[in-house]
CSV table of C-alpha atoms in Angstrom, one decimal:
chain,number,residue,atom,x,y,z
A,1,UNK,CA,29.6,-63.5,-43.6
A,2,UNK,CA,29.7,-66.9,-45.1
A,3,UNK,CA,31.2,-69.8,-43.0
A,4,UNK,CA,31.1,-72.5,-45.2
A,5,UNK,CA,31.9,-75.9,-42.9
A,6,UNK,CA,29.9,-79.0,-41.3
A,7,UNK,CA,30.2,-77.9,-37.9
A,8,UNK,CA,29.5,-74.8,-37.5
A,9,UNK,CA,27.3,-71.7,-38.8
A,10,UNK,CA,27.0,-68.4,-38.3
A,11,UNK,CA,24.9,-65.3,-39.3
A,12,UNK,CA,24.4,-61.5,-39.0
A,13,UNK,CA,22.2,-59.2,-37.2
A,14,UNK,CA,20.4,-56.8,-39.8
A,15,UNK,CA,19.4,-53.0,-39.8
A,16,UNK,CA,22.8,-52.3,-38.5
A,17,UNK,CA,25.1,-50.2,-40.2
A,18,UNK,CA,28.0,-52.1,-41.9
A,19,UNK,CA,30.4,-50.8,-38.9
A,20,UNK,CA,28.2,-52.2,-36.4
A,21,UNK,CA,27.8,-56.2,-37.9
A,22,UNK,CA,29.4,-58.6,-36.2
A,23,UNK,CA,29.3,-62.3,-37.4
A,24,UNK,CA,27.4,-64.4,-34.6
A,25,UNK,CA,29.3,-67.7,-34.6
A,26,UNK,CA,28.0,-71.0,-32.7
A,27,UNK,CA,29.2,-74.5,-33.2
A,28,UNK,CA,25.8,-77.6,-34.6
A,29,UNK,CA,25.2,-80.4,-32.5
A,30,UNK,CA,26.2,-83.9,-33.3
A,31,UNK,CA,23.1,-84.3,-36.0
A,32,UNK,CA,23.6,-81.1,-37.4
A,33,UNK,CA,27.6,-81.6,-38.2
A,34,UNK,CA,26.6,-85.2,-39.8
A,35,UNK,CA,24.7,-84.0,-42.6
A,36,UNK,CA,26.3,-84.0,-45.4
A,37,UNK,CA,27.1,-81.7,-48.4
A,38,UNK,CA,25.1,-82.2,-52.1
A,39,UNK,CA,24.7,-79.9,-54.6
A,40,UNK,CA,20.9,-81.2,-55.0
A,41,UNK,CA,20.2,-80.9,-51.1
A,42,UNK,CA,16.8,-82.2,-49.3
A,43,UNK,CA,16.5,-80.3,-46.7
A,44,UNK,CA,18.2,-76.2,-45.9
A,45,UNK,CA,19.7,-76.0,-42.9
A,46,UNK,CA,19.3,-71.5,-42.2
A,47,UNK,CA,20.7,-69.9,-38.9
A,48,UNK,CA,18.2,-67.9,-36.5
A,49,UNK,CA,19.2,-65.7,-33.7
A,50,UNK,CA,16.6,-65.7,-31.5
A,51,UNK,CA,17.1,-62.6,-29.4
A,52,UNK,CA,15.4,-63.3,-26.0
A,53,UNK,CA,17.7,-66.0,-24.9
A,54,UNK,CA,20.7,-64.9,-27.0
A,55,UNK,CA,20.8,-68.2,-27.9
A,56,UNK,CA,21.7,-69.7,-32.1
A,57,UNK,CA,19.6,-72.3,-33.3
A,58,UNK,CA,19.9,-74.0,-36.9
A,59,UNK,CA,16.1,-74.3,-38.4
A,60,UNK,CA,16.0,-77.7,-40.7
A,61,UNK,CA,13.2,-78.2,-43.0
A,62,UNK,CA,13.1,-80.5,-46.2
A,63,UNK,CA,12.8,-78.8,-49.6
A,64,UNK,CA,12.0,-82.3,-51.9
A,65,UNK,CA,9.5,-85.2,-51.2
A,66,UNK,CA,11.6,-87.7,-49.8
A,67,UNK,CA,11.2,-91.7,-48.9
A,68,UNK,CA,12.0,-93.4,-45.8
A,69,UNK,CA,15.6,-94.4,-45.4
A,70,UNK,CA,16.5,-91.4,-47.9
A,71,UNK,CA,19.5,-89.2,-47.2
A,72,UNK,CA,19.3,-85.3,-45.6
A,73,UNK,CA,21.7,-83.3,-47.1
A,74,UNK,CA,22.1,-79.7,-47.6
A,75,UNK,CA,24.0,-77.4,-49.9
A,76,UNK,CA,27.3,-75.7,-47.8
A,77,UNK,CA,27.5,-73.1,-49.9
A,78,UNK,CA,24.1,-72.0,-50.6
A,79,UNK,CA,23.2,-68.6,-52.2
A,80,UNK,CA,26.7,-69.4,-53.7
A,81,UNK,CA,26.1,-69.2,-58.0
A,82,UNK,CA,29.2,-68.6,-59.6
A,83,UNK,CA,30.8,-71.1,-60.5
A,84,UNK,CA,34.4,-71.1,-59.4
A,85,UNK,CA,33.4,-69.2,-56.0
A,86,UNK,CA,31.4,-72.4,-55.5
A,87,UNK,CA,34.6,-74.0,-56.1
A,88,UNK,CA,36.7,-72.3,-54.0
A,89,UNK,CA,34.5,-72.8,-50.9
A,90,UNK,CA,33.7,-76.6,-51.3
A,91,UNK,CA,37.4,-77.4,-51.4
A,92,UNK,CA,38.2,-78.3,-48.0
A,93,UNK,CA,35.4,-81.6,-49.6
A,94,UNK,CA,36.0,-81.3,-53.0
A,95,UNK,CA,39.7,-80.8,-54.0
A,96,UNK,CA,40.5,-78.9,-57.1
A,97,UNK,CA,43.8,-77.4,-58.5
A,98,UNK,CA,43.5,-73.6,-58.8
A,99,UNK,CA,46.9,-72.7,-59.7
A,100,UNK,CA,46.3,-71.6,-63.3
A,101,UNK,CA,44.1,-68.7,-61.4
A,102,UNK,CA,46.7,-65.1,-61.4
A,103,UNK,CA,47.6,-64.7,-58.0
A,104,UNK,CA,48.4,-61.2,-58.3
A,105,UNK,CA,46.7,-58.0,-56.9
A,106,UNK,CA,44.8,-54.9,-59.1
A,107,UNK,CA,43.5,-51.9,-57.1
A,108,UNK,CA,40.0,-52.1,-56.4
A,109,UNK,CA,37.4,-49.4,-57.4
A,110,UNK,CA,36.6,-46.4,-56.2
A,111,UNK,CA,33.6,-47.6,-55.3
A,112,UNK,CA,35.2,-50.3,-53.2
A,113,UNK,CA,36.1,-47.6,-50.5
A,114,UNK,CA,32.6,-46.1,-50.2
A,115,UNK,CA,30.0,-49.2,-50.3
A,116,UNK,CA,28.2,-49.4,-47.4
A,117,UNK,CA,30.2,-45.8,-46.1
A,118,UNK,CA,28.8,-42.3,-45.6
A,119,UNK,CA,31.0,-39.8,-47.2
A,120,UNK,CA,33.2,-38.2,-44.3
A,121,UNK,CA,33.2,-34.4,-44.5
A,122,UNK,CA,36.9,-32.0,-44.4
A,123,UNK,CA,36.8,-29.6,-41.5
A,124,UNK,CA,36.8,-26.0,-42.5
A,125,UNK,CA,40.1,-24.8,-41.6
A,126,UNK,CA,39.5,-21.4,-42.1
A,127,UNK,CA,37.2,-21.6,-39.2
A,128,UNK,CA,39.4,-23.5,-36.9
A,129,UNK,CA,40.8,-21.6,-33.6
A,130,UNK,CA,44.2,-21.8,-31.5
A,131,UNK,CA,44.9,-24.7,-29.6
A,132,UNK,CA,43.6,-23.6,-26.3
A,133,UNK,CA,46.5,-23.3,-23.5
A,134,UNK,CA,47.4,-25.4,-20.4
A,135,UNK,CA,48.3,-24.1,-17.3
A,136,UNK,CA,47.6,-21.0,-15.1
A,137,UNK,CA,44.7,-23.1,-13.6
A,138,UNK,CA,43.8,-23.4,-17.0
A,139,UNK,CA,42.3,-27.1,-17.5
A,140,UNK,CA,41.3,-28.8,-20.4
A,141,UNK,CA,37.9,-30.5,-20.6
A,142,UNK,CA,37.3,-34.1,-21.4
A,143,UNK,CA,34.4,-35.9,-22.7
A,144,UNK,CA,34.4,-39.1,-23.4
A,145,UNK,CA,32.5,-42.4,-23.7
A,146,UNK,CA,35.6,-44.2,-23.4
A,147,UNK,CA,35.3,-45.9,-19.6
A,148,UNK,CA,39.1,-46.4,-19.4
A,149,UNK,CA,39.5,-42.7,-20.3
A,150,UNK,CA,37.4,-41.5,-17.7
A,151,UNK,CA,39.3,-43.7,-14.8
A,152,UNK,CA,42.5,-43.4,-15.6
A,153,UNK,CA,43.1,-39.7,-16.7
A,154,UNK,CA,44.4,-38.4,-13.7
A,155,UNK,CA,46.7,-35.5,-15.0
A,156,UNK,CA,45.9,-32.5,-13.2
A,157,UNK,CA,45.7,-30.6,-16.6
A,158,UNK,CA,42.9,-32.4,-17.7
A,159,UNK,CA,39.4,-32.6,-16.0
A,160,UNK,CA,36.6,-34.9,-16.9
A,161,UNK,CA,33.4,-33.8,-18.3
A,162,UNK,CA,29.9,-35.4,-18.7
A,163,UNK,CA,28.2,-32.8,-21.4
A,164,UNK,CA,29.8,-32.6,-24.5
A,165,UNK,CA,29.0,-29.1,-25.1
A,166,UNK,CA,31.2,-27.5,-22.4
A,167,UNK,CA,34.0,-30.0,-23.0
A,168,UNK,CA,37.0,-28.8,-25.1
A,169,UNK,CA,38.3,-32.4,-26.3
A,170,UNK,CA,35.9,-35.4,-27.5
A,171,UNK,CA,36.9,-38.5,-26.9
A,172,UNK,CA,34.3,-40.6,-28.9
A,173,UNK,CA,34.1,-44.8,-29.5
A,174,UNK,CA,31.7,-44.3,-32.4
A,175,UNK,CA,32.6,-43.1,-36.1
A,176,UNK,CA,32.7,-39.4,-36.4
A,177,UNK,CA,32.0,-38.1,-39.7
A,178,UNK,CA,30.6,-34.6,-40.2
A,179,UNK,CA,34.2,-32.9,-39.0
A,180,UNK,CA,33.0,-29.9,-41.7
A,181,UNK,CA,30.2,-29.2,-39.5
A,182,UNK,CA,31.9,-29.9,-36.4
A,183,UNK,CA,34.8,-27.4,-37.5
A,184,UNK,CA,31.9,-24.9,-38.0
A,185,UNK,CA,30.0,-25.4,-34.6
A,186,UNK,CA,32.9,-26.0,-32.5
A,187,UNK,CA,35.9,-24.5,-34.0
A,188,UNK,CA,37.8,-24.7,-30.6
A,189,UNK,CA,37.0,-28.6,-30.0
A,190,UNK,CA,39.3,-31.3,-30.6
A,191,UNK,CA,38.3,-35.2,-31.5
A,192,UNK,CA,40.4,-38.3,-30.8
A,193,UNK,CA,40.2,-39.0,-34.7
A,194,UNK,CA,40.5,-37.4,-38.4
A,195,UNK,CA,39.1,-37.4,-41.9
A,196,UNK,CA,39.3,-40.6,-43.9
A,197,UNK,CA,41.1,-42.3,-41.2
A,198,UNK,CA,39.1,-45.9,-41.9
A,199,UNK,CA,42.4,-46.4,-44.5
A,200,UNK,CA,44.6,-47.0,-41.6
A,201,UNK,CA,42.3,-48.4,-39.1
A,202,UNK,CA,40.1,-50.9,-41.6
A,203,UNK,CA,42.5,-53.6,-42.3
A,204,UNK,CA,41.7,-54.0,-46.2
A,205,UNK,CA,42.1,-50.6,-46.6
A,206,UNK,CA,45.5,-50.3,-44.9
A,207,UNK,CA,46.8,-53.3,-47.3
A,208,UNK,CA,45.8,-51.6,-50.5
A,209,UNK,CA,47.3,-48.2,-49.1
A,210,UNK,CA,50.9,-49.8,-48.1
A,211,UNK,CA,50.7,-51.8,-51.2
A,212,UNK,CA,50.6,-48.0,-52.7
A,213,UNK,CA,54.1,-47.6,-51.6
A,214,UNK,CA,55.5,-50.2,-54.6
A,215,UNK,CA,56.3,-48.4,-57.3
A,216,UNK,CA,54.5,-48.8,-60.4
A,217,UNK,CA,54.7,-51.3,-62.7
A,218,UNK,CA,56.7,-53.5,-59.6
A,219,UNK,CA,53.7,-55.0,-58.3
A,220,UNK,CA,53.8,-58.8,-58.7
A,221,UNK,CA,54.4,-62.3,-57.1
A,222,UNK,CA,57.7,-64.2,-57.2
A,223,UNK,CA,58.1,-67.0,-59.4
A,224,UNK,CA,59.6,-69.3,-56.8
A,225,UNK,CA,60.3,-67.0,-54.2
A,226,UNK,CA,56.5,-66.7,-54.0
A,227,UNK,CA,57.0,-62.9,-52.1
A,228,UNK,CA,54.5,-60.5,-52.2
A,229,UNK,CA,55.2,-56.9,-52.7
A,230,UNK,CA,56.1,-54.5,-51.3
A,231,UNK,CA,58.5,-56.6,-48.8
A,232,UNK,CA,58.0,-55.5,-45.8
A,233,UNK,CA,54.4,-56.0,-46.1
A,234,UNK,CA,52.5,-59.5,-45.0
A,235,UNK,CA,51.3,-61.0,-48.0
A,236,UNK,CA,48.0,-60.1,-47.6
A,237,UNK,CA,44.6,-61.1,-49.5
A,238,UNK,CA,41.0,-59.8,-48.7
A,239,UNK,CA,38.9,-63.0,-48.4
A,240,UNK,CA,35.7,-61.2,-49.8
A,241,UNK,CA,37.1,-59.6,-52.8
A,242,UNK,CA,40.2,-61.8,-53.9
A,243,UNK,CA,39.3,-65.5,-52.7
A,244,UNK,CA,40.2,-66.7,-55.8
A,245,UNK,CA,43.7,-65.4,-56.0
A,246,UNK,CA,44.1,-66.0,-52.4
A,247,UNK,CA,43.3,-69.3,-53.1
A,248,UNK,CA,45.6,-69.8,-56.3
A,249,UNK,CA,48.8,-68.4,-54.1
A,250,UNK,CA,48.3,-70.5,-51.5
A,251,UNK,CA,48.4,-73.8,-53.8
A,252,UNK,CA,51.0,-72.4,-55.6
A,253,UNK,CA,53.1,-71.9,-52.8
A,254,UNK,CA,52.3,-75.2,-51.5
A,255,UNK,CA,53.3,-76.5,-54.8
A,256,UNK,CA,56.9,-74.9,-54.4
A,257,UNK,CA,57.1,-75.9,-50.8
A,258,UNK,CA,57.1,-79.8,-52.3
A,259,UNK,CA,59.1,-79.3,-54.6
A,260,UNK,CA,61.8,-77.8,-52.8
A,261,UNK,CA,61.6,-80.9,-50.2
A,262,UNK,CA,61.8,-83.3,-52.9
């Protein structure tokens, strides 16, 4: 995660899994939000977590010989090498026109929907069993990790278990994967989720499948109009992989927006 302004830092935790890292976010102190941006810094200003307390510190150390009286200064968009990314993220100091950049949308890789994945497994459906009955005293066991789940199912159908193996519905908060194996072992068991579901639930990856629904050859941006396609879809960018064109549509439509006050 890269938050790229004067006040304010953030970083990530590592060995987690990508579906576990969250950004952790904290605001610099009245020194730390005065130093100002150069592209040949003297000093690095890098983020540290320090567990025990919880607590986000900014470490400051300089990286040049410097006199008394000199200037500290840092780079805001360190590790940052291309060129027009480093652009893009200094412009909120540096202004720059971006418009000649396409605006439009491609579909990403394959490999855009499997970095930093595992490979879900399809249930053997030759395995599977019949949904298991209710009623004639029959109940169906619950296990779940969910807390609300556990205080406020109250039908008299269900009936709430702590051991997953005796339970005949799962009810999980973490990322099931291996349903093949889990169709195999427990062919009678249900789970709260499916296959391949992260394209509805990950937001970047519900965007690129509704944006599926345009026919062919009909993706695009208006000329004035500036809409996105399809219609009844948010224009919507991914900030990691299309900053640039996010960028460009936004001046573009800022452009329009003047000209039709003029």
């Amino acid at each position: 995660m890269v938050f790229c302004t004067r006040c304010g830092n953030s970083t990530r935790l590592i060995n987690l899994s990508a579906e576990e890292k969250l950004p952790v976010w904290y605001i610099l102190d009245e020194f730390g939000s005065r130093v100002q941006h150069s592209h040949d810094p003297s000093f690095r200003m890098v983020p540290f977590f320090y567990i025990p307390t919880q607590m986000s510190f900014t470490l400051l150390w300089p990286i040049k010989s410097l006199e008394q009286g000199d200037e500290v200064t840092r780079d805001y968009v360190e590790n940052v090498h291309d060129e027009l990314l480093r652009k893009i993220r200094l412009l909120p100091w540096e202004p720059a026109d971006l418009t000649d950049i396409s605006a439009n949308q491609t579909e990403p890789e394959e490999a855009f929907f499997t970095s930093s994945r595992r490979n879900e497994t399809l249930p053997d459906h030759e395995r599977l069993e019949p949904i298991p009955t209710i009623g004639g005293g029959n109940k169906l066991k619950v296990f779940a990790n969910y807390i609300y789940v556990k205080d406020y199912l109250k039908d008299s159908r269900f009936e709430i278990v702590e051991n997953q193996e005796e339970a005949d519905i799962l009810w999980l908060n973490n990322h099931f994967k291996d349903y093949k194996t889990f169709s195999e072992d427990s062919p009678r068991k249900f789970i709260n989720q499916f296959p391949y579901e992260s394209v509805i639930t990950i937001k970047d990856f519900l965007a690129i499948v509704c944006r599926r629904d345009q026919l062919e050859g009909e993706l695009g941006i208006g000329v004035v109009s500036m809409d996105t396609l399809p219609r009844w879809l948010p224009t919507t960018y991914n900030l990691t992989t299309e900053l640039p064109q996010f960028v460009s549509y936004f001046q573009q439509r800022e452009s329009n927006k003047n000209t039709y006050n003029k």
